PDB file of C-alpha atoms in Angstrom:
ATOM      1  CA  UNK A 102      24.186   9.747-145.485  1.00  0.00           C
ATOM      2  CA  UNK A 103      23.163   5.869-143.860  1.00  0.00           C
ATOM      3  CA  UNK A 104      22.466   5.799-140.832  1.00  0.00           C
ATOM      4  CA  UNK A 105      22.881   3.236-138.613  1.00  0.00           C
ATOM      5  CA  UNK A 106      20.444   0.761-136.665  1.00  0.00           C
ATOM      6  CA  UNK A 107      20.341   1.427-133.050  1.00  0.00           C
ATOM      7  CA  UNK A 108      22.195  -1.213-131.666  1.00  0.00           C
ATOM      8  CA  UNK A 109      19.780  -4.210-130.557  1.00  0.00           C
ATOM      9  CA  UNK A 110      19.552  -5.106-127.479  1.00  0.00           C
ATOM     10  CA  UNK A 111      18.468  -9.034-126.895  1.00  0.00           C
ATOM     11  CA  UNK A 112      17.347 -10.182-124.041  1.00  0.00           C
ATOM     12  CA  UNK A 113      20.218 -12.372-123.123  1.00  0.00           C
ATOM     13  CA  UNK A 114      22.436  -9.571-123.406  1.00  0.00           C
ATOM     14  CA  UNK A 115      20.471  -7.618-120.709  1.00  0.00           C
ATOM     15  CA  UNK A 116      22.963  -7.727-118.146  1.00  0.00           C
ATOM     16  CA  UNK A 117      21.235  -8.566-114.404  1.00  0.00           C
ATOM     17  CA  UNK A 118      23.210  -7.406-111.630  1.00  0.00           C
ATOM     18  CA  UNK A 119      25.967  -9.038-110.413  1.00  0.00           C
ATOM     19  CA  UNK A 120      25.720 -10.038-106.317  1.00  0.00           C
ATOM     20  CA  UNK A 121      29.039  -7.777-105.021  1.00  0.00           C
ATOM     21  CA  UNK A 122      31.290  -9.362-102.692  1.00  0.00           C
ATOM     22  CA  UNK A 123      32.423  -8.244 -99.614  1.00  0.00           C
ATOM     23  CA  UNK A 124      36.384  -7.047-100.482  1.00  0.00           C
ATOM     24  CA  UNK A 125      37.830  -9.117 -97.847  1.00  0.00           C
ATOM     25  CA  UNK A 126      35.579 -12.390 -97.999  1.00  0.00           C
ATOM     26  CA  UNK A 127      34.931 -14.790 -94.796  1.00  0.00           C
ATOM     27  CA  UNK A 128      37.772 -13.209 -93.011  1.00  0.00           C
ATOM     28  CA  UNK A 129      36.403  -9.740 -93.289  1.00  0.00           C
ATOM     29  CA  UNK A 130      33.317 -10.422 -91.917  1.00  0.00           C
ATOM     30  CA  UNK A 131      34.543 -11.701 -88.932  1.00  0.00           C
ATOM     31  CA  UNK A 132      37.091  -8.925 -88.093  1.00  0.00           C
ATOM     32  CA  UNK A 133      33.872  -6.597 -88.510  1.00  0.00           C
ATOM     33  CA  UNK A 134      32.134  -8.360 -86.377  1.00  0.00           C
ATOM     34  CA  UNK A 135      34.926  -8.559 -83.946  1.00  0.00           C
ATOM     35  CA  UNK A 136      35.227  -4.580 -84.246  1.00  0.00           C
ATOM     36  CA  UNK A 137      31.846  -4.143 -83.375  1.00  0.00           C
ATOM     37  CA  UNK A 138      31.658  -6.311 -80.700  1.00  0.00           C
ATOM     38  CA  UNK A 139      35.253  -4.329 -79.264  1.00  0.00           C
ATOM     39  CA  UNK A 140      33.356  -1.171 -79.867  1.00  0.00           C
ATOM     40  CA  UNK A 141      30.571  -2.148 -77.858  1.00  0.00           C
ATOM     41  CA  UNK A 142      32.567  -3.665 -75.110  1.00  0.00           C
ATOM     42  CA  UNK A 143      34.639  -0.425 -74.638  1.00  0.00           C
ATOM     43  CA  UNK A 144      31.402   1.904 -74.394  1.00  0.00           C
ATOM     44  CA  UNK A 145      29.881  -0.692 -71.799  1.00  0.00           C
ATOM     45  CA  UNK A 146      33.253  -0.094 -70.110  1.00  0.00           C
ATOM     46  CA  UNK A 147      33.137   3.404 -70.202  1.00  0.00           C
ATOM     47  CA  UNK A 148      29.657   3.884 -69.166  1.00  0.00           C
ATOM     48  CA  UNK A 149      29.974   1.425 -66.164  1.00  0.00           C
ATOM     49  CA  UNK A 150      33.317   3.566 -65.276  1.00  0.00           C
ATOM     50  CA  UNK A 151      31.330   6.213 -64.976  1.00  0.00           C
ATOM     51  CA  UNK A 152      28.599   5.535 -62.918  1.00  0.00           C
ATOM     52  CA  UNK A 153      30.976   4.122 -60.484  1.00  0.00           C
ATOM     53  CA  UNK A 154      32.994   7.575 -60.557  1.00  0.00           C
ATOM     54  CA  UNK A 155      29.455   8.828 -60.242  1.00  0.00           C
ATOM     55  CA  UNK A 156      28.372   7.547 -57.281  1.00  0.00           C
ATOM     56  CA  UNK A 157      32.064   7.053 -55.717  1.00  0.00           C
ATOM     57  CA  UNK A 158      33.874   4.004 -55.299  1.00  0.00           C
ATOM     58  CA  UNK A 159      33.019   2.706 -51.216  1.00  0.00           C
ATOM     59  CA  UNK A 160      35.827   0.612 -50.376  1.00  0.00           C
ATOM     60  CA  UNK A 161      35.411  -0.416 -46.384  1.00  0.00           C
ATOM     61  CA  UNK A 162      38.238   0.471 -43.955  1.00  0.00           C
ATOM     62  CA  UNK A 163      38.931  -0.017 -40.256  1.00  0.00           C
ATOM     63  CA  UNK A 164      39.239   3.252 -38.789  1.00  0.00           C
ATOM     64  CA  UNK A 165      39.474   3.323 -35.278  1.00  0.00           C
ATOM     65  CA  UNK A 166      37.463   5.027 -32.954  1.00  0.00           C
ATOM     66  CA  UNK A 167      37.276   8.099 -31.030  1.00  0.00           C
ATOM     67  CA  UNK A 168      40.587   7.192 -28.447  1.00  0.00           C
ATOM     68  CA  UNK A 169      39.078   5.969 -25.196  1.00  0.00           C
ATOM     69  CA  UNK A 170      40.873   7.826 -22.509  1.00  0.00           C
ATOM     70  CA  UNK A 171      41.603   5.323 -20.006  1.00  0.00           C
ATOM     71  CA  UNK A 172      42.448   5.451 -16.430  1.00  0.00           C
ATOM     72  CA  UNK A 173      44.038   2.259 -14.841  1.00  0.00           C
ATOM     73  CA  UNK A 174      43.679   2.232 -10.668  1.00  0.00           C
ATOM     74  CA  UNK A 175      45.511  -0.913  -9.233  1.00  0.00           C
ATOM     75  CA  UNK A 176      43.679  -2.475  -6.217  1.00  0.00           C
ATOM     76  CA  UNK A 177      45.516  -5.617  -6.611  1.00  0.00           C
ATOM     77  CA  UNK A 178      48.381  -5.067  -4.144  1.00  0.00           C
ATOM     78  CA  UNK A 179      51.095  -6.420  -6.504  1.00  0.00           C
ATOM     79  CA  UNK A 180      53.300  -2.906  -7.247  1.00  0.00           C
ATOM     80  CA  UNK A 181      53.984  -1.381 -10.955  1.00  0.00           C
ATOM     81  CA  UNK A 182      50.978  -3.758 -12.314  1.00  0.00           C
ATOM     82  CA  UNK A 183      49.176  -0.813 -13.492  1.00  0.00           C
ATOM     83  CA  UNK A 184      52.095   0.649 -15.163  1.00  0.00           C
ATOM     84  CA  UNK A 185      53.054  -2.754 -17.013  1.00  0.00           C
ATOM     85  CA  UNK A 186      49.182  -3.049 -17.989  1.00  0.00           C
ATOM     86  CA  UNK A 187      49.188   0.439 -19.432  1.00  0.00           C
ATOM     87  CA  UNK A 188      52.202  -0.053 -21.785  1.00  0.00           C
ATOM     88  CA  UNK A 189      50.181  -3.171 -22.999  1.00  0.00           C
ATOM     89  CA  UNK A 190      46.840  -1.125 -23.527  1.00  0.00           C
ATOM     90  CA  UNK A 191      48.486   2.492 -24.587  1.00  0.00           C
ATOM     91  CA  UNK A 192      47.927   2.893 -27.849  1.00  0.00           C
ATOM     92  CA  UNK A 193      45.685   0.234 -29.118  1.00  0.00           C
ATOM     93  CA  UNK A 194      43.205   0.000 -32.130  1.00  0.00           C
ATOM     94  CA  UNK A 195      41.325  -2.698 -33.017  1.00  0.00           C
ATOM     95  CA  UNK A 196      38.012  -3.057 -34.313  1.00  0.00           C
ATOM     96  CA  UNK A 197      36.242   0.104 -32.985  1.00  0.00           C
ATOM     97  CA  UNK A 198      38.555   0.602 -29.935  1.00  0.00           C
ATOM     98  CA  UNK A 199      41.293   2.927 -29.745  1.00  0.00           C
ATOM     99  CA  UNK A 200      42.792   3.478 -26.101  1.00  0.00           C
ATOM    100  CA  UNK A 201      44.901   5.790 -24.768  1.00  0.00           C
ATOM    101  CA  UNK A 202      45.683   5.406 -21.432  1.00  0.00           C
ATOM    102  CA  UNK A 203      46.613   9.110 -19.232  1.00  0.00           C
ATOM    103  CA  UNK A 204      46.168   8.148 -15.875  1.00  0.00           C
ATOM    104  CA  UNK A 205      47.682   4.823 -13.972  1.00  0.00           C
ATOM    105  CA  UNK A 206      47.080   4.986  -9.881  1.00  0.00           C
ATOM    106  CA  UNK A 207      47.597   2.684  -7.082  1.00  0.00           C
ATOM    107  CA  UNK A 208      45.272   2.052  -4.018  1.00  0.00           C
ATOM    108  CA  UNK A 209      47.360   1.998  -0.876  1.00  0.00           C
ATOM    109  CA  UNK A 210      45.043   1.227   1.881  1.00  0.00           C
ATOM    110  CA  UNK A 211      42.084  -1.380   0.033  1.00  0.00           C
ATOM    111  CA  UNK A 212      42.898  -4.829  -2.154  1.00  0.00           C
ATOM    112  CA  UNK A 213      40.587  -5.419  -4.527  1.00  0.00           C
ATOM    113  CA  UNK A 214      39.064  -9.255  -5.088  1.00  0.00           C
ATOM    114  CA  UNK A 215      37.707  -9.172  -8.717  1.00  0.00           C
ATOM    115  CA  UNK A 216      38.394  -6.451 -11.470  1.00  0.00           C
ATOM    116  CA  UNK A 217      35.865  -4.581 -13.227  1.00  0.00           C
ATOM    117  CA  UNK A 218      35.529  -1.565 -15.260  1.00  0.00           C
ATOM    118  CA  UNK A 219      33.984   2.146 -14.273  1.00  0.00           C
ATOM    119  CA  UNK A 220      32.418   3.984 -16.570  1.00  0.00           C
ATOM    120  CA  UNK A 221      32.765   7.818 -16.606  1.00  0.00           C
ATOM    121  CA  UNK A 222      29.767   8.658 -19.340  1.00  0.00           C
ATOM    122  CA  UNK A 223      25.967   7.344 -18.811  1.00  0.00           C
ATOM    123  CA  UNK A 224      26.523   5.230 -22.312  1.00  0.00           C
ATOM    124  CA  UNK A 225      28.606   2.640 -21.530  1.00  0.00           C
ATOM    125  CA  UNK A 226      28.788   0.105 -24.716  1.00  0.00           C
ATOM    126  CA  UNK A 227      32.597   1.693 -25.112  1.00  0.00           C
ATOM    127  CA  UNK A 228      33.452   0.199 -21.565  1.00  0.00           C
ATOM    128  CA  UNK A 229      31.492  -3.354 -22.312  1.00  0.00           C
ATOM    129  CA  UNK A 230      33.471  -3.118 -26.110  1.00  0.00           C
ATOM    130  CA  UNK A 231      36.902  -3.091 -23.634  1.00  0.00           C
ATOM    131  CA  UNK A 232      35.403  -5.448 -20.951  1.00  0.00           C
ATOM    132  CA  UNK A 233      34.975  -7.918 -23.262  1.00  0.00           C
ATOM    133  CA  UNK A 234      38.418  -7.444 -25.654  1.00  0.00           C
ATOM    134  CA  UNK A 235      40.457  -7.444 -22.330  1.00  0.00           C
ATOM    135  CA  UNK A 236      39.034 -10.554 -21.075  1.00  0.00           C
ATOM    136  CA  UNK A 237      36.215  -9.272 -18.604  1.00  0.00           C
ATOM    137  CA  UNK A 238      32.668  -9.647 -18.675  1.00  0.00           C
ATOM    138  CA  UNK A 239      30.251  -6.919 -19.731  1.00  0.00           C
ATOM    139  CA  UNK A 240      28.315  -7.219 -16.312  1.00  0.00           C
ATOM    140  CA  UNK A 241      31.709  -6.310 -14.530  1.00  0.00           C
ATOM    141  CA  UNK A 242      31.350  -2.986 -16.303  1.00  0.00           C
ATOM    142  CA  UNK A 243      29.867  -0.123 -13.721  1.00  0.00           C
ATOM    143  CA  UNK A 244      28.656   3.503 -14.619  1.00  0.00           C
ATOM    144  CA  UNK A 245      30.058   5.998 -11.788  1.00  0.00           C
ATOM    145  CA  UNK A 246      30.921  10.049 -13.478  1.00  0.00           C
ATOM    146  CA  UNK A 247      33.567  11.226 -11.887  1.00  0.00           C
ATOM    147  CA  UNK A 248      34.281  14.920 -10.502  1.00  0.00           C
ATOM    148  CA  UNK A 249      36.081  16.942 -11.419  1.00  0.00           C
ATOM    149  CA  UNK A 250      37.415  15.364 -14.297  1.00  0.00           C
ATOM    150  CA  UNK A 251      40.244  17.465 -16.147  1.00  0.00           C
ATOM    151  CA  UNK A 252      41.918  14.348 -17.968  1.00  0.00           C
ATOM    152  CA  UNK A 253      38.681  13.360 -19.811  1.00  0.00           C
ATOM    153  CA  UNK A 254      38.692   9.963 -18.903  1.00  0.00           C
ATOM    154  CA  UNK A 255      36.497   8.155 -20.095  1.00  0.00           C
ATOM    155  CA  UNK A 256      36.871   4.603 -18.449  1.00  0.00           C
ATOM    156  CA  UNK A 257      38.716   3.472 -15.205  1.00  0.00           C
ATOM    157  CA  UNK A 258      39.644   0.048 -15.140  1.00  0.00           C
ATOM    158  CA  UNK A 259      40.149  -1.423 -11.957  1.00  0.00           C
ATOM    159  CA  UNK A 260      42.861  -4.059 -11.405  1.00  0.00           C
ATOM    160  CA  UNK A 261      42.167  -6.759  -8.823  1.00  0.00           C
ATOM    161  CA  UNK A 262      43.546  -9.831  -7.503  1.00  0.00           C
ATOM    162  CA  UNK A 263      42.976 -11.133 -10.514  1.00  0.00           C
ATOM    163  CA  UNK A 264      44.733  -8.878 -12.553  1.00  0.00           C
ATOM    164  CA  UNK A 265      46.812 -11.465 -14.222  1.00  0.00           C
ATOM    165  CA  UNK A 266      43.663 -12.967 -16.368  1.00  0.00           C
ATOM    166  CA  UNK A 267      43.584  -9.229 -18.615  1.00  0.00           C
ATOM    167  CA  UNK A 268      45.057  -9.710 -22.189  1.00  0.00           C
ATOM    168  CA  UNK A 269      43.891  -8.333 -24.968  1.00  0.00           C
ATOM    169  CA  UNK A 270      42.525 -10.626 -27.757  1.00  0.00           C
ATOM    170  CA  UNK A 271      44.207 -10.123 -30.869  1.00  0.00           C
ATOM    171  CA  UNK A 272      46.043  -6.677 -30.281  1.00  0.00           C
ATOM    172  CA  UNK A 273      47.452  -4.486 -32.678  1.00  0.00           C
ATOM    173  CA  UNK A 274      49.846  -1.590 -31.270  1.00  0.00           C
ATOM    174  CA  UNK A 275      50.227   1.229 -32.779  1.00  0.00           C
ATOM    175  CA  UNK A 276      53.504   2.822 -33.941  1.00  0.00           C
TER     176      UNK A 276
END
């Protein structure tokens, strides 16, 4: 039997590897980049959200201070001035101030020339804040403890003949 010669390979017949083209062409390349960018952004978003949740979300809320228990004493000589002012001040909440009028009285025998505030606690910062908010000067605040303070009065507002100038700046009334 005759044997056939093995096929001869010419140098011209050797096939060089053909460069492979992307299946999708240029559009496919753009789509791949877009998907990669979306994945990176998603991972970054999840990481930022996780950090925010782990640290807690901080939001400043204006929370009123503990109620300032207020006593109003009328020394102006004008009947009912303390009651009208008590209605205006009771329930007022503003930056760092929360008022609760617990008592109103009148001086029967003595007239007071200028309104002032008596802090019933050694720390008079709240009383000075009240003075500023109602149009008095912080220097109009004095300290004098109250004996037998059964109503837990923190501040006493004494109305003088100038009581009409007492106004709340930017008042927000509680409902």
